[in-house]
Amino acid sequence: MSITTQPRKRRKEDRPAELMTAALGLFVEKGFAATRLEDVALCAGVSKGTLYLYFDSKEALFKSVIQEGVVPVLVEGEGIAARHEGNAFELLEKLLANWWAGIGETNFAGIPKLMVAEARNFPEVAQFYYENVIRRGRALLGSALERGMASGEFARLDVETTIDVVIAPVLMLFIWRYSLAGCQSTPADPRQYMAIHLSLLRAGLKGSQV
Amino acid sequence: MSITTQPRKRRKEDRPAELMTAALGLFVEKGFAATRLEDVALCAGVSKGTLYLYFDSKEALFKSVIQEGVVPVLVEGEGIAARHEGNAFELLEKLLANWWAGIGETNFAGIPKLMVAEARNFPEVAQFYYENVIRRGRALLGSALERGMASGEFARLDVETTIDVVIAPVLMLFIWRYSLAGCQSTPADPRQYMAIHLSLLRAGLKGSQV
Amino acid sequence: MSITTQPRKRRKEDRPAELMTAALGLFVEKGFAATRLEDVALCAGVSKGTLYLYFDSKEALFKSVIQEGVVPVLVEGEGIAARHEGNAFELLEKLLANWWAGIGETNFAGIPKLMVAEARNFPEVAQFYYENVIRRGRALLGSALERGMASGEFARLDVETTIDVVIAPVLMLFIWRYSLAGCQSTPADPRQYMAIHLSLLRAGLKGSQV
Amino acid sequence: MSITTQPRKRRKEDRPAELMTAALGLFVEKGFAATRLEDVALCAGVSKGTLYLYFDSKEALFKSVIQEGVVPVLVEGEGIAARHEGNAFELLEKLLANWWAGIGETNFAGIPKLMVAEARNFPEVAQFYYENVIRRGRALLGSALERGMASGEFARLDVETTIDVVIAPVLMLFIWRYSLAGCQSTPADPRQYMAIHLSLLRAGLKGSQV
DNA sequence: AATGAATGAGGCTTCATTCAT
DNA sequence: AATGAATGAAGCCTCATTCAT
């Protein structure tokens, strides 16, 4: 009939996402252990018990947050790579920009910090994250680097390690934002940070020919 | 006069350091919240109560671990910079190599991960860390970059942001080691990682003249 | 007119009985506290909320299970006693056999265990059970014993206490079945158990004359 | 020095026993689920946390209560049987009297009720109880019965089942005391109850010869 | 009549902290 | 200085109960 939001029915379907959003916000803010489920519930506007209608335990909630939160972001990047036709460095730029834009505006940007902090306490989750996010993201970057090396646009370097070096400053950008940002220890202007990172890469990766 | 001189006396003086070493190991392994003081004590071979003879609280222990653990490392770097006479990039190389060598072999390398994970839960400690480690380390790097820019060896870039970009891969190297290393998601060969980082920097920072 | 007459209507009237049957099964299996209403509902094929349409609370359900479940069984025994014409021991045999047969095949046999376990937590229910089941059952047995003592068939013993002794092995038979039966700690052959009990009674109760 | 009870040291050794005594009292009174650890602690004069210095969990406490509480009682009985020289029925009398006296004065008498109520919820404990208490107790009784049957003092009956019948009234005596005693549904005079039980047995077991 | 999502009180358990020895 | 038994606040989790649909 009207737009009035059948509050009951709609809730049922949206609840898990609402809860995971609330949980993500607190997990990236305080870490897993220091986050109280009561606060997650409060933050989502429900009671403590409601969490257990959708998640078996605090740990299960944590896993879900990680597992649901990050995979979609990579799909977009894979699409960009598939459609790209210009040179390799332009692809790199696009990928990094997209990654930064797509994640950087949301709390998903806090997941790297969260994984870094909790990987050892949740080996299963770390394994999942490695298989489904890290490995896939690296493959994406690696294909761009190899494209450039094949065409002579980039110098020949060890690809795997170059991926590490290329990706590290972007990860740190996100990590800083969720850790020491309060101490003004973070790049004041992320755009400039990315620009310099890319300018270093442009010159640093350059191969023998154009 | 044997080598085992006054084992008692020595013990007493070493206690705080022993406790901090044990604590560091567990903190960087499991994080602050997930570390139990009982395990710290066990690890140091003392009883739980003994910890409180030397530290007022778990948080005080944490602060001490951070505060005592990292400052000394910087002094060495400052000495290197003061004595250096070659070109700026060689200084950069020395500083990064020294930092990596001096910290990389010990659990101090886990402190960046620890700070990243706990900065928001312990703003005071983060502030201390920022003032005494980050700011000082950045000043060190910044002076090397400025030296190179002044001489025309490096291109002119925003110094503060360039520091971020230069330092990020080194920080990530340490962070990886204490988080996802178990998933083989860490650079297999740190030396090569550092080499590529430096090679990218060498070309990327290069200014108009030598 | 088929046999499946008005399935709706019938359902409605049977609900309480269905729920009580489900509850009895779980109560005698796990005890009152360890039985979850959700499981009772599941077991009866309804939702949790439906239970509250018929019973005010878990305790009310418990009371109903006890109260509805056992009284009918005694009526039959009272009828047997009223109609009996032979000697006292034959009546005893009939009563015990009937009791065992009438209860032993259903989950009602679990009620003694249930009452034993929960009597102290639910004094009201215990009181009800005592007034309506125990007292009545004892009166039945007592009249048989007194009949035998009056005729000289049985020796003169304290009637109340003799009732206890006569009834205890039968109660234990039921209790065992619902507790340690899994450990093969229960009489393997209830029929033989009852036979021996009766044979001991026959000789033990015997008075000066037949 | 003096009798003054080094409260600290002595405590350490006595605590488990104190806690188990308190727990036994509440378990037999209210059952496992309905007993709150806070009450156990209160009852033992300690705090909630102290329980966990000695027992891993509520269930572990339960197991300990059962396991520590009952075995010693059987040893005495086995000694009596070994030393007995009279006829079989006198041995039976001694065993039952000893069992009743040794257990009947303490809360251990509540353990049969406890096991009956919880056996299905704690199969491990039930198994332990069966192996270490029931089986052993039955062996004891069985040897007395067999001695009597061999000498012709007792009639030949199925031994295992006869054990059940002999033991059931004693078990019920204890069970009653911890369940429906409040309803005056328990034998008013346990001594008379035992006397009648034994008198029924004496006549009922009697064999062809004396 | 029936549902099942939501609630929140209550219990088990952990662990930083204290203190008598 | 050192111990380790004891504490109790705090958090996770369960489940009887409610109520809008």
Short mmCIF file of C-alpha atoms (C1' of nucleotides) in Angstrom, two decimals, chain B residues 15 47 49-50 53-54, chain F residues 1-6:
data_model
loop_
_atom_site.label_atom_id
_atom_site.label_comp_id
_atom_site.label_asym_id
_atom_site.label_seq_id
_atom_site.Cartn_x
_atom_site.Cartn_y
_atom_site.Cartn_z
CA ARG B 15 63.44 -8.15 36.84
CA SER B 47 54.39 -15.36 40.12
CA GLY B 49 51.85 -11.03 42.21
CA THR B 50 55.42 -10.17 41.41
CA LEU B 53 55.88 -5.08 42.52
CA TYR B 54 57.23 -3.51 39.37
"C1'" DA F 1 61.17 -9.27 47.56
"C1'" DA F 2 58.09 -12.83 46.46
"C1'" DT F 3 54.18 -15.70 46.59
"C1'" DG F 4 49.66 -17.46 45.27
"C1'" DA F 5 45.15 -17.80 47.27
"C1'" DA F 6 41.29 -15.01 47.07
#
